[in-house]
Tab-separated table of N, CA and C in Angstrom:
chain	number	residue	atom	x	y	z
S	1	GLU	N	129.190	50.155	140.918
S	1	GLU	CA	129.643	50.419	139.536
S	1	GLU	C	128.716	49.697	138.553
S	2	PHE	N	128.088	50.474	137.701
S	2	PHE	CA	127.165	49.893	136.721
S	2	PHE	C	127.915	49.378	135.502
S	3	ARG	N	127.314	48.397	134.846
S	3	ARG	CA	127.770	47.978	133.516
S	3	ARG	C	126.759	48.517	132.522
S	4	TYR	N	127.252	49.231	131.518
S	4	TYR	CA	126.378	49.867	130.531
S	4	TYR	C	126.452	49.130	129.202
S	5	ALA	N	125.277	48.931	128.597
S	5	ALA	CA	125.259	48.445	127.222
S	5	ALA	C	125.824	49.549	126.337
S	6	ARG	N	126.399	49.166	125.210
S	6	ARG	CA	126.950	50.127	124.263
S	6	ARG	C	126.034	50.190	123.052
S	7	ALA	N	125.964	51.356	122.466
S	7	ALA	CA	125.175	51.556	121.252
S	7	ALA	C	125.839	52.677	120.474
S	8	ALA	N	125.187	53.113	119.400
S	8	ALA	CA	125.694	54.239	118.623
S	8	ALA	C	124.520	55.108	118.203
S	9	VAL	N	124.771	56.408	118.150
S	9	VAL	CA	123.802	57.378	117.635
S	9	VAL	C	124.443	57.968	116.388
S	10	ILE	N	123.688	57.986	115.293
S	10	ILE	CA	124.229	58.464	114.021
S	10	ILE	C	123.495	59.728	113.599
S	11	THR	N	124.267	60.785	113.309
S	11	THR	CA	123.688	62.066	112.912
S	11	THR	C	123.324	62.043	111.434
S	12	LYS	N	122.592	63.089	111.016
S	12	LYS	CA	122.179	63.151	109.604
S	12	LYS	C	123.380	63.296	108.672
S	13	ARG	N	124.504	63.806	109.195
S	13	ARG	CA	125.731	63.907	108.402
S	13	ARG	C	126.528	62.602	108.403
S	14	GLY	N	126.020	61.586	109.114
S	14	GLY	CA	126.688	60.289	109.126
S	14	GLY	C	127.746	60.130	110.205
S	15	VAL	N	127.823	61.090	111.137
S	15	VAL	CA	128.780	60.956	112.243
S	15	VAL	C	128.216	59.953	113.241
S	16	GLU	N	129.020	58.954	113.585
S	16	GLU	CA	128.598	57.921	114.529
S	16	GLU	C	129.177	58.234	115.908
S	17	ILE	N	128.293	58.389	116.887
S	17	ILE	CA	128.692	58.707	118.257
S	17	ILE	C	128.507	57.456	119.108
S	18	PRO	N	129.580	56.884	119.642
S	18	PRO	CA	129.388	55.763	120.562
S	18	PRO	C	128.771	56.273	121.862
S	19	VAL	N	127.845	55.488	122.426
S	19	VAL	CA	127.168	55.901	123.651
S	19	VAL	C	127.086	54.742	124.635
S	20	GLU	N	127.048	55.117	125.911
S	20	GLU	CA	126.662	54.188	126.963
S	20	GLU	C	125.157	54.321	127.102
S	21	VAL	N	124.443	53.211	127.264
S	21	VAL	CA	122.990	53.232	127.347
S	21	VAL	C	122.572	53.235	128.817
S	22	SER	N	121.836	54.264	129.193
S	22	SER	CA	121.338	54.417	130.554
S	22	SER	C	119.850	54.079	130.531
S	23	ASP	N	119.515	52.842	130.914
S	23	ASP	CA	118.168	52.335	130.659
S	23	ASP	C	117.474	51.762	131.888
S	24	THR	N	117.984	52.053	133.088
S	24	THR	CA	117.299	51.650	134.317
S	24	THR	C	117.143	52.895	135.195
S	25	PRO	N	116.188	52.879	136.132
S	25	PRO	CA	116.041	54.050	137.014
S	25	PRO	C	117.341	54.404	137.749
S	26	ALA	N	118.078	53.426	138.211
S	26	ALA	CA	119.323	53.711	138.939
S	26	ALA	C	120.369	54.347	138.022
S	27	LYS	N	120.525	53.807	136.823
S	27	LYS	CA	121.495	54.373	135.870
S	27	LYS	C	121.081	55.780	135.450
S	28	ARG	N	119.778	55.965	135.195
S	28	ARG	CA	119.307	57.293	134.790
S	28	ARG	C	119.461	58.297	135.928
S	29	GLY	N	119.265	57.849	137.171
S	29	GLY	CA	119.405	58.743	138.318
S	29	GLY	C	120.835	59.246	138.479
S	30	LEU	N	121.806	58.384	138.253
S	30	LEU	CA	123.214	58.779	138.356
S	30	LEU	C	123.651	59.547	137.114
S	31	GLY	N	123.239	59.072	135.947
S	31	GLY	CA	123.637	59.717	134.693
S	31	GLY	C	125.145	59.848	134.600
S	32	LEU	N	125.617	61.040	134.277
S	32	LEU	CA	127.058	61.292	134.181
S	32	LEU	C	127.622	61.877	135.476
S	33	GLY	N	126.818	61.863	136.537
S	33	GLY	CA	127.272	62.371	137.823
S	33	GLY	C	128.456	61.577	138.356
S	34	LYS	N	129.277	62.236	139.150
S	34	LYS	CA	130.437	61.643	139.816
S	34	LYS	C	131.545	61.230	138.858
S	35	ARG	N	131.477	61.681	137.615
S	35	ARG	CA	132.553	61.428	136.646
S	35	ARG	C	133.301	62.734	136.420
S	36	ASP	N	134.558	62.610	136.037
S	36	ASP	CA	135.344	63.815	135.754
S	36	ASP	C	135.202	64.269	134.305
S	37	ALA	N	134.760	63.380	133.418
S	37	ALA	CA	134.611	63.717	131.997
S	37	ALA	C	133.899	62.576	131.290
S	38	LEU	N	133.461	62.856	130.087
S	38	LEU	CA	133.012	61.818	129.170
S	38	LEU	C	134.234	61.305	128.428
S	39	ARG	N	134.222	60.034	128.056
S	39	ARG	CA	135.289	59.564	127.175
S	39	ARG	C	135.213	60.376	125.892
S	40	GLU	N	136.353	60.744	125.359
S	40	GLU	CA	136.381	61.626	124.190
S	40	GLU	C	135.570	61.042	123.042
S	41	GLY	N	134.668	61.873	122.518
S	41	GLY	CA	133.841	61.461	121.388
S	41	GLY	C	132.600	60.677	121.771
S	42	TRP	N	132.464	60.316	123.047
S	42	TRP	CA	131.353	59.489	123.502
S	42	TRP	C	130.198	60.343	124.014
S	43	GLY	N	129.057	59.681	124.220
S	43	GLY	CA	127.902	60.292	124.845
S	43	GLY	C	127.206	59.280	125.728
S	44	MET	N	126.118	59.713	126.347
S	44	MET	CA	125.264	58.809	127.105
S	44	MET	C	123.851	58.958	126.574
S	45	LEU	N	123.213	57.828	126.260
S	45	LEU	CA	121.850	57.815	125.744
S	45	LEU	C	120.925	57.269	126.824
S	46	PHE	N	119.991	58.120	127.259
S	46	PHE	CA	119.000	57.724	128.252
S	46	PHE	C	117.780	57.197	127.511
S	47	VAL	N	117.294	56.030	127.922
S	47	VAL	CA	116.139	55.396	127.295
S	47	VAL	C	115.031	55.333	128.345
S	48	PHE	N	113.886	55.923	128.003
S	48	PHE	CA	112.756	55.984	128.930
S	48	PHE	C	111.579	55.199	128.373
S	49	GLU	N	110.777	54.630	129.281
S	49	GLU	CA	109.570	53.909	128.863
S	49	GLU	C	108.445	54.883	128.511
S	50	ARG	N	108.412	56.030	129.205
S	50	ARG	CA	107.298	56.971	129.042
S	50	ARG	C	107.727	58.204	128.262
S	51	ARG	N	106.819	58.684	127.419
S	51	ARG	CA	107.036	59.938	126.674
S	51	ARG	C	106.461	61.080	127.494
S	52	ILE	N	107.323	61.735	128.274
S	52	ILE	CA	106.952	62.888	129.087
S	52	ILE	C	108.109	63.889	128.978
S	53	PRO	N	107.931	65.131	129.476
S	53	PRO	CA	109.070	66.059	129.505
S	53	PRO	C	110.045	65.658	130.628
S	54	HIS	N	111.047	64.859	130.310
S	54	HIS	CA	111.985	64.340	131.308
S	54	HIS	C	112.921	65.438	131.800
S	55	ARG	N	112.889	65.675	133.111
S	55	ARG	CA	113.740	66.686	133.725
S	55	ARG	C	115.099	66.080	134.055
S	56	PHE	N	116.129	66.918	133.959
S	56	PHE	CA	117.481	66.464	134.301
S	56	PHE	C	118.042	67.342	135.402
S	57	TRP	N	118.553	66.685	136.429
S	57	TRP	CA	119.102	67.324	137.610
S	57	TRP	C	120.610	67.243	137.507
S	58	MET	N	121.294	68.357	137.698
S	58	MET	CA	122.746	68.402	137.506
S	58	MET	C	123.517	67.978	138.764
S	59	LYS	N	122.877	67.198	139.636
S	59	LYS	CA	123.505	66.744	140.880
S	59	LYS	C	124.762	65.921	140.574
S	60	ASP	N	125.814	66.195	141.321
S	60	ASP	CA	127.081	65.457	141.227
S	60	ASP	C	127.792	65.614	139.885
S	61	MET	N	127.331	66.563	139.047
S	61	MET	CA	128.019	66.799	137.775
S	61	MET	C	129.292	67.597	138.016
S	62	ARG	N	130.347	67.236	137.276
S	62	ARG	CA	131.643	67.891	137.438
S	62	ARG	C	132.102	68.601	136.164
S	63	PHE	N	131.294	68.541	135.102
S	63	PHE	CA	131.667	69.183	133.840
S	63	PHE	C	130.405	69.597	133.091
S	64	SER	N	130.554	70.513	132.144
S	64	SER	CA	129.425	71.010	131.352
S	64	SER	C	129.048	70.012	130.259
S	65	ILE	N	127.762	69.989	129.928
S	65	ILE	CA	127.272	69.059	128.903
S	65	ILE	C	126.226	69.742	128.017
S	66	ASP	N	125.979	69.113	126.876
S	66	ASP	CA	124.827	69.425	126.035
S	66	ASP	C	123.794	68.329	126.294
S	67	ILE	N	122.521	68.718	126.416
S	67	ILE	CA	121.434	67.759	126.632
S	67	ILE	C	120.478	67.868	125.453
S	68	ILE	N	120.227	66.730	124.797
S	68	ILE	CA	119.388	66.706	123.592
S	68	ILE	C	118.213	65.759	123.849
S	69	TRP	N	116.989	66.304	123.846
S	69	TRP	CA	115.792	65.498	124.065
S	69	TRP	C	115.250	65.043	122.714
S	70	LEU	N	114.874	63.763	122.628
S	70	LEU	CA	114.357	63.205	121.380
S	70	LEU	C	113.025	62.508	121.609
S	71	ASP	N	112.085	62.763	120.697
S	71	ASP	CA	110.822	62.033	120.663
S	71	ASP	C	111.024	60.961	119.595
S	72	ASN	N	111.221	59.739	120.059
S	72	ASN	CA	111.694	58.652	119.204
S	72	ASN	C	113.013	59.086	118.560
S	73	HIS	N	113.029	59.419	117.283
S	73	HIS	CA	114.292	59.781	116.620
S	73	HIS	C	114.441	61.284	116.374
S	74	ARG	N	113.393	62.059	116.629
S	74	ARG	CA	113.407	63.480	116.262
S	74	ARG	C	113.823	64.352	117.444
S	75	ILE	N	114.783	65.242	117.207
S	75	ILE	CA	115.218	66.174	118.245
S	75	ILE	C	114.097	67.175	118.522
S	76	VAL	N	113.673	67.267	119.787
S	76	VAL	CA	112.592	68.196	120.133
S	76	VAL	C	113.088	69.369	120.973
S	77	GLU	N	114.257	69.232	121.597
S	77	GLU	CA	114.777	70.337	122.410
S	77	GLU	C	116.267	70.094	122.668
S	78	ILE	N	117.015	71.184	122.784
S	78	ILE	CA	118.453	71.103	123.073
S	78	ILE	C	118.800	72.146	124.131
S	79	ALA	N	119.521	71.727	125.163
S	79	ALA	CA	120.095	72.658	126.146
S	79	ALA	C	121.608	72.560	125.981
S	80	GLU	N	122.226	73.653	125.536
S	80	GLU	CA	123.662	73.622	125.244
S	80	GLU	C	124.490	74.186	126.389
S	81	ARG	N	125.652	73.573	126.565
S	81	ARG	CA	126.658	74.045	127.534
S	81	ARG	C	126.065	74.261	128.930
S	82	VAL	N	125.356	73.248	129.433
S	82	VAL	CA	124.780	73.321	130.772
S	82	VAL	C	125.915	73.104	131.773
S	83	PRO	N	126.162	74.102	132.651
S	83	PRO	CA	127.312	73.992	133.551
S	83	PRO	C	127.008	73.109	134.758
S	84	PRO	N	128.067	72.553	135.358
S	84	PRO	CA	127.863	71.812	136.609
S	84	PRO	C	127.514	72.817	137.711
S	85	PRO	N	126.907	72.340	138.797
S	85	PRO	CA	126.575	73.279	139.881
S	85	PRO	C	127.844	73.767	140.564
S	86	ASP	N	127.794	75.026	141.047
S	86	ASP	CA	128.910	75.453	141.876
S	86	ASP	C	128.629	74.950	143.292
S	87	LEU	N	129.628	74.965	144.113
S	87	LEU	CA	129.532	74.317	145.421
S	87	LEU	C	128.512	74.982	146.351
S	88	GLU	N	128.243	76.255	146.149
S	88	GLU	CA	127.362	76.976	147.060
S	88	GLU	C	125.880	76.822	146.736
S	89	SER	N	125.553	76.465	145.511
S	89	SER	CA	124.141	76.483	145.131
S	89	SER	C	123.596	75.076	144.918
S	90	LYS	N	122.259	74.977	144.952
S	90	LYS	CA	121.608	73.702	144.679
S	90	LYS	C	121.782	73.372	143.195
S	91	PRO	N	121.922	72.080	142.871
S	91	PRO	CA	122.038	71.703	141.453
S	91	PRO	C	120.803	72.136	140.660
S	92	ARG	N	121.048	72.605	139.437
S	92	ARG	CA	119.962	73.032	138.555
S	92	ARG	C	119.143	71.844	138.081
S	93	VAL	N	117.868	72.093	137.851
S	93	VAL	CA	117.010	71.128	137.179
S	93	VAL	C	116.678	71.716	135.818
S	94	ILE	N	116.976	70.972	134.768
S	94	ILE	CA	116.705	71.421	133.404
S	94	ILE	C	115.373	70.794	132.989
S	95	GLN	N	114.393	71.652	132.745
S	95	GLN	CA	113.021	71.202	132.469
S	95	GLN	C	112.670	71.487	131.016
S	96	PRO	N	112.562	70.439	130.179
S	96	PRO	CA	112.162	70.688	128.784
S	96	PRO	C	110.662	70.961	128.699
S	97	ARG	N	110.251	71.537	127.591
S	97	ARG	CA	108.827	71.819	127.376
S	97	ARG	C	108.120	70.668	126.664
S	98	LYS	N	108.872	69.877	125.924
S	98	LYS	CA	108.270	68.841	125.070
S	98	LYS	C	108.501	67.439	125.654
S	99	PRO	N	107.566	66.518	125.391
S	99	PRO	CA	107.785	65.136	125.818
S	99	PRO	C	108.859	64.458	124.964
S	100	SER	N	109.538	63.510	125.577
S	100	SER	CA	110.564	62.752	124.871
S	100	SER	C	110.644	61.362	125.490
S	101	ASN	N	111.277	60.442	124.774
S	101	ASN	CA	111.540	59.126	125.352
S	101	ASN	C	113.016	58.724	125.214
S	102	PHE	N	113.825	59.579	124.611
S	102	PHE	CA	115.280	59.400	124.575
S	102	PHE	C	115.918	60.747	124.896
S	103	VAL	N	117.048	60.698	125.585
S	103	VAL	CA	117.822	61.912	125.839
S	103	VAL	C	119.287	61.562	125.618
S	104	LEU	N	119.961	62.402	124.839
S	104	LEU	CA	121.378	62.208	124.536
S	104	LEU	C	122.174	63.293	125.249
S	105	GLU	N	123.179	62.888	126.020
S	105	GLU	CA	124.081	63.847	126.644
S	105	GLU	C	125.442	63.740	125.984
S	106	LEU	N	125.984	64.906	125.629
S	106	LEU	CA	127.285	65.001	124.971
S	106	LEU	C	128.136	66.020	125.711
S	107	GLU	N	129.441	66.010	125.428
S	107	GLU	CA	130.297	67.038	126.018
S	107	GLU	C	129.835	68.407	125.526
S	108	ALA	N	129.995	69.423	126.374
S	108	ALA	CA	129.530	70.773	126.062
S	108	ALA	C	130.114	71.260	124.740
S	109	GLY	N	129.246	71.799	123.878
S	109	GLY	CA	129.665	72.348	122.599
S	109	GLY	C	129.604	71.361	121.452
S	110	ARG	N	129.442	70.078	121.747
S	110	ARG	CA	129.459	69.061	120.683
S	110	ARG	C	128.222	69.131	119.796
S	111	ALA	N	127.062	69.474	120.376
S	111	ALA	CA	125.840	69.578	119.563
S	111	ALA	C	126.039	70.610	118.458
S	112	GLU	N	126.658	71.738	118.809
S	112	GLU	CA	126.909	72.792	117.818
S	112	GLU	C	127.909	72.312	116.766
S	113	VAL	N	128.989	71.674	117.205
S	113	VAL	CA	130.006	71.159	116.276
S	113	VAL	C	129.382	70.166	115.291
S	114	LEU	N	128.473	69.325	115.798
S	114	LEU	CA	127.819	68.318	114.950
S	114	LEU	C	126.684	68.908	114.109
S	115	GLY	N	126.334	70.170	114.354
S	115	GLY	CA	125.254	70.802	113.599
S	115	GLY	C	123.883	70.287	113.973
S	116	LEU	N	123.713	69.838	115.210
S	116	LEU	CA	122.416	69.307	115.637
S	116	LEU	C	121.435	70.449	115.866
S	117	SER	N	120.183	70.226	115.461
S	117	SER	CA	119.152	71.241	115.681
S	117	SER	C	117.793	70.565	115.831
S	118	VAL	N	116.869	71.306	116.439
S	118	VAL	CA	115.516	70.802	116.647
S	118	VAL	C	114.904	70.445	115.293
S	119	GLY	N	114.232	69.305	115.250
S	119	GLY	CA	113.597	68.841	114.025
S	119	GLY	C	114.397	67.778	113.290
S	120	GLN	N	115.708	67.738	113.512
S	120	GLN	CA	116.539	66.712	112.881
S	120	GLN	C	116.221	65.351	113.474
S	121	THR	N	116.552	64.307	112.710
S	121	THR	CA	116.384	62.953	113.232
S	121	THR	C	117.759	62.295	113.391
S	122	LEU	N	117.835	61.452	114.404
S	122	LEU	CA	119.034	60.670	114.672
S	122	LEU	C	118.673	59.196	114.566
S	123	ILE	N	119.651	58.391	114.235
S	123	ILE	CA	119.454	56.940	114.110
S	123	ILE	C	120.166	56.285	115.286
S	124	TYR	N	119.557	55.241	115.847
S	124	TYR	CA	120.179	54.481	116.935
S	124	TYR	C	120.570	53.107	116.429
S	125	LYS	N	121.742	52.663	116.826
S	125	LYS	CA	122.174	51.277	116.554
S	125	LYS	C	122.438	50.614	117.887
S	126	PHE	N	121.508	49.723	118.295
S	126	PHE	CA	121.655	49.014	119.565
S	126	PHE	C	122.290	47.650	119.335
């Protein structure tokens, strides 16, 4: 069981999203896998040392999520409502086209509700 640092991501509309910070290879490898849900209103912020197109594997996921890739503070790509794998198939790998060093995962549909789009900037409070 990992202990996660807490932080906040703030949208351009001023909505503050509490997040768990996933900042080690082990934490990033597990991500939101093996959980039944995100805490309501929460997200997970992945912090990477390298700016590359970080791939996300849906292994052990039990619910749908939105995945938002950020280059520093700017949204560069969004994958909405990514479903968990069904039992018969291999987990999907979501491959972005652009490099990023932060990735925000939210409950499915939340990016749309928050009005998030490519090009917007988000603020982090660590």
